[in-house]
Coordinates of N, CA, C and O in Angstrom, one line a residue:
X1 N 140.2 85.7 102.3 CA 140.5 84.9 104.0 C 138.6 84.5 104.2 O 137.9 85.4 103.7
X2 N 138.6 83.2 104.9 CA 136.8 82.6 104.5 C 136.7 82.9 106.1 O 137.1 82.8 106.9
X3 N 134.5 83.4 105.8 CA 133.7 84.1 106.9 C 133.9 82.9 107.5 O 133.9 81.7 107.5
X4 N 134.2 83.4 108.8 CA 133.5 82.2 109.6 C 132.7 81.5 109.7 O 131.6 82.2 109.6
X5 N 132.4 80.0 110.4 CA 131.6 79.3 109.9 C 130.6 79.9 111.0 O 130.9 80.3 112.3
X6 N 128.9 79.6 110.7 CA 128.1 79.9 111.5 C 127.9 78.8 112.5 O 127.6 77.7 112.1
X7 N 127.3 79.4 113.7 CA 127.0 77.8 114.9 C 126.2 77.6 114.4 O 125.3 76.9 115.2
X8 N 124.6 78.7 114.3 CA 123.5 78.0 113.4 C 123.3 77.9 111.8 O 123.4 79.1 111.4
X9 N 123.2 77.0 111.2 CA 123.0 76.7 109.9 C 121.9 77.8 109.4 O 121.2 77.4 109.4
X10 N 122.2 78.3 107.7 CA 121.0 79.1 107.3 C 120.5 78.1 107.2 O 120.6 77.0 106.2
X11 N 119.0 78.1 106.9 CA 117.9 77.2 105.9 C 117.1 77.9 104.7 O 116.9 78.9 104.8
X12 N 118.3 77.7 104.1 CA 118.0 78.7 102.4 C 118.3 77.9 101.5 O 118.9 76.9 101.3
X13 N 117.9 78.4 100.0 CA 117.9 77.7 98.7 C 117.3 78.8 98.1 O 116.6 79.9 98.2
X14 N 118.0 78.4 96.8 CA 117.7 79.9 95.6 C 115.9 80.0 95.7 O 115.1 78.8 95.8
X15 N 115.5 80.8 95.1 CA 113.9 81.6 94.8 C 113.1 81.2 95.7 O 112.1 80.7 95.5
X16 N 113.1 81.4 97.0 CA 112.2 80.7 98.0 C 110.9 82.2 97.9 O 111.6 83.5 97.7
X17 N 110.3 81.7 98.4 CA 109.2 83.1 98.9 C 109.1 83.7 99.9 O 109.3 85.1 99.4
X18 N 109.9 83.5 100.9 CA 109.7 84.1 101.6 C 110.9 83.4 103.3 O 111.2 82.7 103.1
X19 N 111.9 84.5 102.9 CA 113.1 84.3 103.6 C 113.1 84.9 105.2 O 113.0 86.8 105.2
X20 N 112.8 84.4 106.0 CA 112.5 84.8 107.5 C 113.8 84.9 107.5 O 114.6 84.2 107.9
X21 N 113.8 86.3 108.5 CA 115.4 86.4 109.2 C 115.2 87.1 110.7 O 114.5 88.1 111.3
X22 N 115.7 86.4 111.7 CA 116.0 86.7 113.1 C 116.9 87.7 113.0 O 117.8 87.6 112.5
X23 N 117.1 88.1 114.6 CA 117.8 88.8 115.5 C 118.8 88.2 115.3 O 120.5 88.4 114.5
X24 N 119.1 87.3 116.1 CA 120.6 86.6 116.5 C 119.8 84.8 117.4 O 118.6 85.3 117.6
X25 N 120.7 84.1 116.9 CA 120.4 82.8 117.6 C 120.1 82.8 119.2 O 121.4 83.5 119.4
X26 N 119.4 81.8 119.6 CA 119.4 82.2 121.3 C 120.3 81.2 121.3 O 121.1 80.4 120.9
X27 N 120.9 80.8 122.8 CA 122.2 80.2 123.2 C 121.5 78.5 122.7 O 122.0 77.7 122.5
X28 N 119.9 78.1 123.3 CA 119.9 77.1 122.9 C 119.3 77.0 121.7 O 120.1 75.6 121.0
X29 N 119.3 77.6 120.6 CA 119.3 77.1 119.4 C 120.3 76.8 118.6 O 120.9 76.0 118.1
X30 N 121.8 77.7 119.3 CA 123.0 77.2 119.1 C 123.6 76.1 119.4 O 123.8 74.7 118.9
X31 N 123.0 75.5 120.8 CA 123.5 74.9 121.0 C 122.7 73.1 120.5 O 123.2 72.2 119.8
X32 N 121.2 73.4 120.0 CA 120.6 72.5 119.1 C 121.0 72.4 117.8 O 120.6 71.0 117.1
X33 N 121.1 73.6 117.3 CA 121.4 73.2 116.0 C 119.8 73.7 115.2 O 120.0 73.1 114.3
X34 N 119.2 74.2 115.7 CA 117.7 74.4 115.3 C 117.3 75.8 115.7 O 117.4 76.4 116.5
X35 N 116.6 76.9 114.5 CA 116.3 78.1 114.5 C 115.1 78.2 115.7 O 114.2 77.2 115.7
X36 N 114.7 78.9 116.1 CA 114.1 79.5 117.1 C 113.5 78.0 118.1 O 112.3 77.6 118.5
X37 N 114.8 77.8 118.7 CA 114.0 76.3 119.6 C 113.7 76.7 121.1 O 113.7 75.5 121.6
X38 N 113.7 78.1 121.2 CA 113.3 78.2 123.0 C 111.9 78.0 122.9 O 110.9 78.7 122.0
X39 N 111.6 77.5 124.0 CA 109.8 76.9 124.1 C 109.6 78.7 124.6 O 110.3 79.4 125.3
X40 N 108.4 78.9 124.2 CA 107.7 79.9 124.3 C 107.8 80.9 123.1 O 107.1 81.5 122.7
X41 N 109.1 80.7 122.3 CA 109.0 81.6 121.1 C 107.7 81.1 119.9 O 107.6 80.0 119.9
X42 N 107.2 82.1 119.8 CA 106.0 81.8 118.8 C 106.3 81.8 117.3 O 105.4 81.9 116.4
X43 N 107.5 81.5 116.7 CA 107.3 81.2 115.3 C 106.8 80.4 114.7 O 106.4 80.5 113.8
X44 N 106.8 78.8 115.1 CA 106.7 77.7 114.8 C 104.8 77.7 114.7 O 104.1 77.7 113.7
X45 N 104.4 78.0 115.8 CA 102.9 78.2 115.9 C 102.0 79.7 114.8 O 101.2 79.3 113.9
X46 N 103.2 80.3 114.8 CA 102.6 81.8 113.9 C 102.7 81.1 112.4 O 101.7 81.4 111.8
X47 N 103.4 80.6 112.4 CA 103.9 80.0 110.8 C 102.0 79.0 110.0 O 101.9 79.3 109.2
X48 N 102.5 78.2 111.1 CA 101.1 77.1 111.3 C 100.1 77.9 111.0 O 99.2 78.0 110.2
X49 N 99.5 78.7 111.9 CA 98.7 79.2 111.9 C 98.1 80.3 110.8 O 97.1 80.5 110.1
X50 N 99.5 80.8 110.4 CA 99.1 81.7 108.9 C 99.1 81.2 107.9 O 99.1 81.2 106.6
X51 N 99.0 79.7 107.8 CA 98.6 78.8 106.6 C 100.1 78.4 105.9 O 100.0 78.3 104.7
X52 N 101.3 79.2 106.2 CA 102.8 78.9 105.9 C 103.4 77.4 105.8 O 103.8 76.9 104.9
X53 N 102.8 76.4 106.8 CA 102.9 75.6 106.8 C 102.0 74.3 106.8 O 101.0 74.9 108.1
X54 N 101.7 73.1 106.3 CA 100.5 72.4 106.5 C 100.1 72.1 108.2 O 99.0 71.4 108.6
X55 N 101.3 71.8 108.7 CA 101.0 71.3 110.5 C 102.1 72.1 111.2 O 103.1 72.9 110.7
X56 N 102.3 72.3 112.3 CA 102.8 72.4 113.4 C 104.4 72.0 113.4 O 103.7 70.7 113.7
X57 N 105.2 72.2 112.7 CA 106.7 72.0 112.4 C 107.5 72.1 114.3 O 107.2 73.3 114.7
X58 N 108.5 71.0 114.6 CA 109.1 71.8 115.5 C 110.4 72.5 115.2 O 110.9 72.1 113.8
X59 N 110.9 73.2 115.9 CA 112.3 73.8 115.6 C 113.5 72.4 115.4 O 113.8 72.9 113.9
X60 N 112.9 71.3 115.3 CA 114.3 70.4 114.7 C 113.9 69.8 113.5 O 114.7 69.2 112.9
X61 N 112.7 70.3 113.0 CA 112.5 70.2 111.7 C 112.5 71.6 110.9 O 111.8 71.5 109.4
X62 N 113.3 72.5 111.2 CA 113.5 73.6 110.8 C 113.8 73.5 109.3 O 113.2 74.3 108.5
X63 N 114.7 72.2 108.5 CA 115.0 72.5 106.9 C 113.6 71.9 106.3 O 113.9 72.0 104.8
X64 N 112.3 71.1 106.9 CA 111.6 71.1 106.4 C 110.6 72.7 105.8 O 110.1 72.4 104.9
X65 N 111.6 73.5 105.9 CA 110.7 74.9 105.2 C 111.0 75.5 104.3 O 110.1 75.7 103.4
X66 N 111.8 74.5 103.7 CA 112.3 74.6 102.1 C 110.8 73.7 100.9 O 110.8 74.3 100.1
X67 N 110.7 73.3 102.0 CA 109.8 72.3 101.1 C 108.1 73.3 100.8 O 107.5 73.3 99.8
X68 N 108.1 74.3 101.6 CA 106.9 75.3 101.6 C 107.4 76.6 101.1 O 106.8 77.6 101.2
X69 N 108.5 76.5 100.4 CA 109.3 77.9 100.1 C 109.3 79.1 100.7 O 109.6 80.1 100.6
X70 N 110.5 78.4 102.1 CA 110.4 79.2 103.0 C 111.8 79.3 103.8 O 112.2 77.9 103.5
X71 N 112.5 79.7 104.1 CA 114.0 79.7 105.0 C 114.2 80.3 105.8 O 113.1 81.6 106.6
X72 N 115.0 80.2 106.5 CA 115.3 81.1 107.6 C 116.5 81.3 108.0 O 117.6 80.7 107.8
X73 N 117.0 82.7 108.2 CA 118.4 83.3 108.4 C 118.4 83.9 110.2 O 117.6 84.4 110.6
X74 N 119.8 84.8 110.1 CA 119.9 85.4 111.2 C 120.8 86.7 110.9 O 121.2 86.6 109.7
X75 N 120.0 87.9 111.1 CA 121.1 89.2 111.1 C 122.4 88.8 111.3 O 123.4 89.4 110.5
X76 N 122.5 88.6 112.9 CA 123.6 88.0 113.5 C 124.0 87.1 113.5 O 123.2 86.5 114.1
X77 N 125.1 86.3 113.6 CA 125.4 85.0 113.6 C 125.5 84.6 115.6 O 125.2 83.2 115.5
X78 N 126.2 85.5 115.8 CA 126.4 85.4 117.4 C 125.3 84.7 118.2 O 124.9 85.4 118.4
X79 N 125.6 83.7 119.0 CA 124.3 83.6 120.0 C 124.7 84.5 121.5 O 125.8 84.3 121.3
X80 N 123.2 84.8 121.7 CA 123.5 85.5 122.8 C 122.3 85.3 123.9 O 121.3 84.4 123.2
X81 N 122.2 85.1 125.3 CA 121.1 85.1 126.2 C 120.0 86.0 125.4 O 118.8 85.3 125.2
X82 N 119.9 87.6 125.3 CA 119.0 88.2 124.6 C 119.7 88.8 123.6 O 120.8 89.1 123.5
X83 N 119.0 89.3 122.3 CA 119.5 90.8 121.6 C 120.1 92.0 122.0 O 120.8 92.0 121.1
X84 N 119.6 92.2 123.1 CA 120.4 93.2 123.7 C 121.8 93.4 123.9 O 122.3 94.1 123.9
X85 N 122.4 92.1 123.9 CA 123.7 91.9 123.8 C 124.6 92.2 123.0 O 125.9 92.7 122.4
X86 N 124.1 92.7 121.9 CA 124.6 92.7 120.6 C 125.0 93.9 120.4 O 124.5 95.1 120.7
X87 N 126.0 94.3 120.0 CA 126.3 95.5 119.3 C 125.9 96.3 118.3 O 125.5 95.4 117.0
X88 N 125.7 97.7 117.8 CA 125.6 98.2 116.8 C 126.5 97.7 115.6 O 125.6 97.6 114.4
X89 N 127.7 97.5 115.8 CA 128.6 97.7 114.7 C 128.4 95.7 114.5 O 129.0 95.6 113.0
X90 N 127.9 94.8 115.5 CA 127.4 93.7 114.8 C 126.5 93.1 114.2 O 126.7 92.9 112.8
X91 N 125.2 94.2 114.4 CA 124.1 94.6 113.6 C 124.8 95.3 112.6 O 123.8 94.6 111.0
X92 N 125.0 96.2 112.3 CA 125.5 96.6 110.4 C 126.5 95.8 109.9 O 125.8 95.9 108.9
X93 N 127.5 95.2 110.1 CA 127.9 94.1 110.0 C 126.8 92.9 109.3 O 127.4 92.4 108.1
X94 N 126.0 92.8 110.4 CA 125.6 91.3 109.7 C 124.2 91.7 108.6 O 123.9 91.4 108.2
X95 N 123.9 93.0 109.0 CA 123.4 93.8 107.4 C 123.7 93.5 106.3 O 123.1 93.2 105.1
X96 N 125.1 94.1 105.8 CA 126.1 93.8 105.1 C 126.1 92.0 104.9 O 125.4 92.0 103.5
X97 N 125.9 91.4 105.3 CA 126.2 90.4 105.1 C 124.7 89.6 104.8 O 124.6 88.6 103.7
X98 N 123.7 90.1 105.5 CA 122.5 89.4 105.0 C 122.0 90.1 103.6 O 121.1 89.3 102.6
X99 N 122.5 91.4 103.2 CA 121.9 92.0 101.5 C 122.6 90.9 100.6 O 122.6 90.2 99.5
X100 N 124.1 90.4 101.2 CA 124.7 89.7 100.1 C 124.2 88.3 100.0 O 123.9 87.6 98.8
X101 N 123.9 87.6 101.4 CA 123.2 86.7 101.2 C 121.8 86.3 100.1 O 121.5 85.3 99.5
X102 N 121.2 87.7 100.7 CA 119.7 87.4 100.0 C 120.0 87.6 98.3 O 119.0 87.3 97.3
X103 N 121.2 88.5 97.8 CA 121.3 88.7 96.8 C 121.7 87.2 95.6 O 121.4 86.7 94.4
X104 N 122.7 86.9 96.9 CA 122.4 85.2 96.2 C 121.7 84.2 96.1 O 121.5 83.5 95.1
X105 N 120.7 84.2 96.6 CA 120.4 83.2 96.5 C 118.5 84.1 96.1 O 117.3 82.8 95.7
X106 N 117.9 85.4 96.2 CA 117.0 86.0 95.7 C 116.1 85.2 95.9 O 114.9 85.0 95.3
X107 N 115.6 85.5 97.5 CA 114.3 85.4 97.8 C 113.0 86.7 97.2 O 113.4 87.8 97.0
X108 N 111.9 86.4 97.1 CA 110.7 87.1 96.7 C 110.7 88.3 97.8 O 110.5 89.4 97.5
X109 N 110.4 87.7 99.2 CA 110.3 88.6 99.8 C 111.7 88.3 101.3 O 111.7 87.0 101.4
X110 N 111.7 89.4 102.0 CA 113.2 89.4 103.0 C 112.0 89.7 103.9 O 111.6 90.7 103.9
X111 N 111.7 89.0 105.2 CA 111.1 89.5 106.0 C 112.1 89.4 107.5 O 112.6 88.7 107.5
X112 N 112.0 90.4 107.9 CA 112.9 90.4 109.0 C 112.1 90.8 110.5 O 111.1 91.4 110.0
X113 N 112.4 89.6 111.5 CA 111.7 89.6 112.6 C 112.2 90.7 113.4 O 113.0 90.0 114.5
X114 N 111.7 91.9 113.4 CA 112.4 92.8 114.7 C 112.7 94.3 113.9 O 113.7 94.3 113.4
X115 N 112.2 95.0 114.6 CA 112.0 96.4 113.8 C 113.2 97.3 114.4 O 114.1 97.9 113.9
X116 N 113.4 96.7 115.9 CA 114.6 97.4 116.1 C 116.3 97.0 115.6 O 117.0 97.7 114.9
X117 N 116.3 95.7 115.2 CA 117.5 95.0 114.7 C 117.2 95.7 113.3 O 118.4 96.2 113.0
X118 N 116.2 96.0 112.5 CA 116.2 96.9 111.5 C 117.1 98.2 110.9 O 117.1 98.5 110.4
X119 N 116.3 98.2 112.2 CA 116.6 100.2 112.2 C 118.1 100.4 112.2 O 118.8 101.0 111.7
X120 N 118.5 99.1 113.2 CA 120.1 99.7 113.4 C 121.0 98.8 111.8 O 122.2 99.5 111.7
X121 N 120.5 97.8 111.8 CA 121.5 96.9 110.9 C 121.1 98.1 109.3 O 122.5 97.8 109.1
X122 N 120.1 98.8 109.5 CA 120.2 98.9 108.0 C 120.0 100.7 108.0 O 119.6 101.4 107.0
X123 N 120.3 101.4 109.3 CA 120.6 102.6 109.6 C 119.0 103.2 109.3 O 119.0 103.9 108.3
X124 N 118.0 102.5 109.2 CA 116.7 103.6 109.5 C 116.4 103.6 110.5 O 115.0 102.7 110.9
X125 N 116.4 104.6 111.3 CA 116.1 105.0 112.7 C 114.6 104.9 113.1 O 114.2 104.9 114.2
X126 N 113.9 105.4 111.5 CA 112.2 105.9 112.0 C 111.3 104.6 111.3 O 110.3 105.0 110.9
X127 N 112.1 103.4 111.0 CA 111.3 102.3 110.7 C 110.2 101.8 111.3 O 110.7 101.6 112.3
X128 N 109.4 101.5 111.0 CA 108.2 100.7 111.2 C 108.1 99.4 110.8 O 108.2 98.8 110.0
X129 N 106.4 98.6 111.4 CA 107.0 97.5 110.7 C 105.9 97.7 109.8 O 105.3 98.2 109.1
X130 N 106.4 96.6 108.9 CA 105.7 96.2 107.6 C 106.6 96.5 106.4 O 107.4 96.1 106.7
X131 N 105.9 96.8 105.2 CA 106.8 97.2 103.7 C 107.6 98.5 103.9 O 107.2 99.2 104.5
X132 N 109.0 98.1 103.6 CA 110.2 98.9 103.7 C 109.9 99.5 102.2 O 109.8 99.0 100.9
X133 N 110.6 100.5 102.4 CA 110.7 101.0 100.4 C 111.7 100.6 100.1 O 111.9 100.9 98.7
X134 N 113.0 100.5 100.4 CA 114.2 99.7 99.8 C 114.5 98.4 99.7 O 113.2 97.4 100.7
X135 N 114.3 97.6 98.7 CA 114.8 96.2 98.4 C 116.0 96.2 99.6 O 117.3 96.6 98.9
X136 N 116.6 94.5 99.9 CA 118.0 94.0 100.2 C 118.1 93.3 99.3 O 117.1 92.2 99.1
X137 N 119.4 93.0 98.9 CA 119.8 92.3 97.7 C 118.8 92.0 96.6 O 118.7 90.7 96.0
X138 N 117.9 92.7 96.5 CA 117.0 92.6 95.3 C 115.7 92.3 95.7 O 114.4 92.7 94.5
X139 N 115.3 91.7 96.7 CA 113.9 91.3 97.4 C 113.4 92.4 98.6 O 113.5 93.1 99.1
X140 N 111.5 91.9 98.3 CA 110.8 92.9 98.7 C 111.2 92.5 100.3 O 111.8 91.9 100.4
X141 N 111.3 93.9 100.9 CA 111.8 93.9 102.4 C 110.5 94.1 103.1 O 110.2 95.3 102.7
X142 N 110.1 93.9 103.8 CA 109.3 93.7 105.0 C 109.9 93.5 106.6 O 110.6 92.6 106.4
X143 N 109.5 94.4 107.5 CA 110.0 94.3 108.8 C 108.5 93.7 109.3 O 107.4 93.9 109.4
X144 N 108.6 92.6 110.2 CA 107.6 92.1 111.2 C 107.9 91.8 112.5 O 109.1 91.9 113.0
X145 N 107.0 91.6 113.6 CA 107.3 91.3 114.6 C 108.6 90.1 115.0 O 108.3 89.3 114.5
X146 N 108.9 90.3 115.8 CA 109.8 89.5 116.6 C 109.2 88.7 117.5 O 108.1 88.6 118.5
X147 N 108.9 87.1 117.4 CA 108.2 86.2 117.6 C 108.7 85.6 119.1 O 108.1 84.5 119.8
X148 N 109.4 86.2 119.7 CA 110.0 85.8 121.0 C 108.8 85.9 121.8 O 108.3 87.0 121.8
X149 N 109.0 85.4 122.7 CA 107.8 85.1 123.5 C 107.8 86.3 124.5 O 107.0 86.8 125.4
X150 N 109.5 87.1 124.7 CA 109.8 87.8 125.2 C 108.8 89.4 124.9 O 108.8 90.7 125.3
X151 N 108.9 89.1 123.8 CA 107.9 90.6 122.8 C 106.3 90.4 123.0 O 105.6 89.8 122.5
X152 N 106.3 91.3 124.3 CA 105.0 90.9 124.2 C 104.0 91.7 123.6 O 102.8 92.4 123.6
X153 N 104.3 92.9 122.8 CA 103.9 93.9 122.3 C 103.0 93.0 121.0 O 101.6 93.6 120.6
X154 N 103.0 92.3 120.5 CA 102.3 91.3 119.4 C 102.3 89.7 120.0 O 102.9 89.2 120.5
X155 N 100.6 89.6 120.0 CA 100.4 88.4 120.5 C 100.4 87.5 119.6 O 100.7 87.6 118.2
X156 N 100.3 86.1 119.5 CA 100.5 85.2 118.7 C 98.9 85.3 117.1 O 99.6 85.2 116.2
X157 N 97.9 85.4 117.4 CA 97.0 86.1 116.4 C 97.7 87.1 115.5 O 97.9 86.9 114.2
X158 N 98.3 88.2 116.1 CA 98.6 89.1 115.2 C 100.1 88.6 114.6 O 99.8 88.6 113.2
X159 N 101.0 87.9 115.3 CA 101.8 87.3 114.6 C 101.4 86.5 113.1 O 102.0 86.7 112.1
X160 N 100.4 85.4 113.2 CA 99.7 84.7 112.3 C 99.6 85.7 111.1 O 99.9 84.9 110.3
X161 N 98.6 86.6 111.3 CA 98.3 87.3 110.4 C 99.4 88.2 109.3 O 99.6 88.2 108.2
X162 N 99.9 89.0 110.2 CA 101.3 89.4 109.7 C 102.4 88.7 108.7 O 102.5 88.6 108.1
X163 N 102.7 87.4 109.6 CA 103.5 86.9 108.7 C 102.7 86.1 107.8 O 103.1 85.6 106.4
X164 N 101.0 85.8 107.4 CA 100.1 85.4 106.6 C 100.4 86.4 105.4 O 100.9 85.9 104.4
X165 N 100.7 87.5 105.5 CA 100.9 88.8 104.5 C 101.9 88.6 104.0 O 102.2 89.2 102.8
X166 N 103.2 87.6 104.4 CA 104.2 87.8 103.8 C 104.2 86.9 102.3 O 105.0 87.0 101.6
X167 N 103.8 86.0 102.1 CA 103.1 85.2 101.5 C 102.4 85.4 100.1 O 102.7 85.4 99.2
X168 N 101.5 86.5 101.3 CA 100.9 87.2 99.8 C 101.7 88.4 98.8 O 101.6 88.1 97.8
X169 N 102.7 88.8 99.6 CA 103.4 89.8 99.0 C 104.6 89.0 98.1 O 104.4 89.8 97.1
X170 N 104.8 87.7 98.5 CA 106.0 87.0 97.8 C 104.9 86.8 96.1 O 105.3 86.5 95.1
X171 N 103.5 86.9 96.4 CA 102.8 86.2 95.3 C 102.2 87.4 94.7 O 101.7 87.4 93.1
X172 N 102.7 88.4 94.6 CA 101.9 89.6 93.5 C 103.1 90.6 93.3 O 103.6 90.1 92.9

């Protein structure tokens, strides 16, 4: 049986420095076919401020990430209004699929953007942000804050600093 087609295409290639992994697509991202498309999402500004892209990219340019050794996917393929709509089972199954994807493409670092999703998907209830002791699919694994505008715990300068650390981890 073939896996169902994802409503939002992964931006992935072999041997990336960092594969960013969101929780799941927003309804808008699925509609327009590009990652982190909601206005107010801080993913694109954080990448640029971190020095990971030479200019501020738009969601419509998400395939450009590959030119900079970066990629993007999601733990769960199903689009929702909020990540709170996802079930534990979806997150766990998504974690298994993510591990297979990472094993196939071999990025140096996997950056899961959302500690709660990481905790559920990989059964790590006490995990914190930052480097994780285990590798997923062979990649160094770090958990970074979710860039959603709904996540008020981390501001754009924090996101930029933490995302910048990901490339450093890939190079060490």
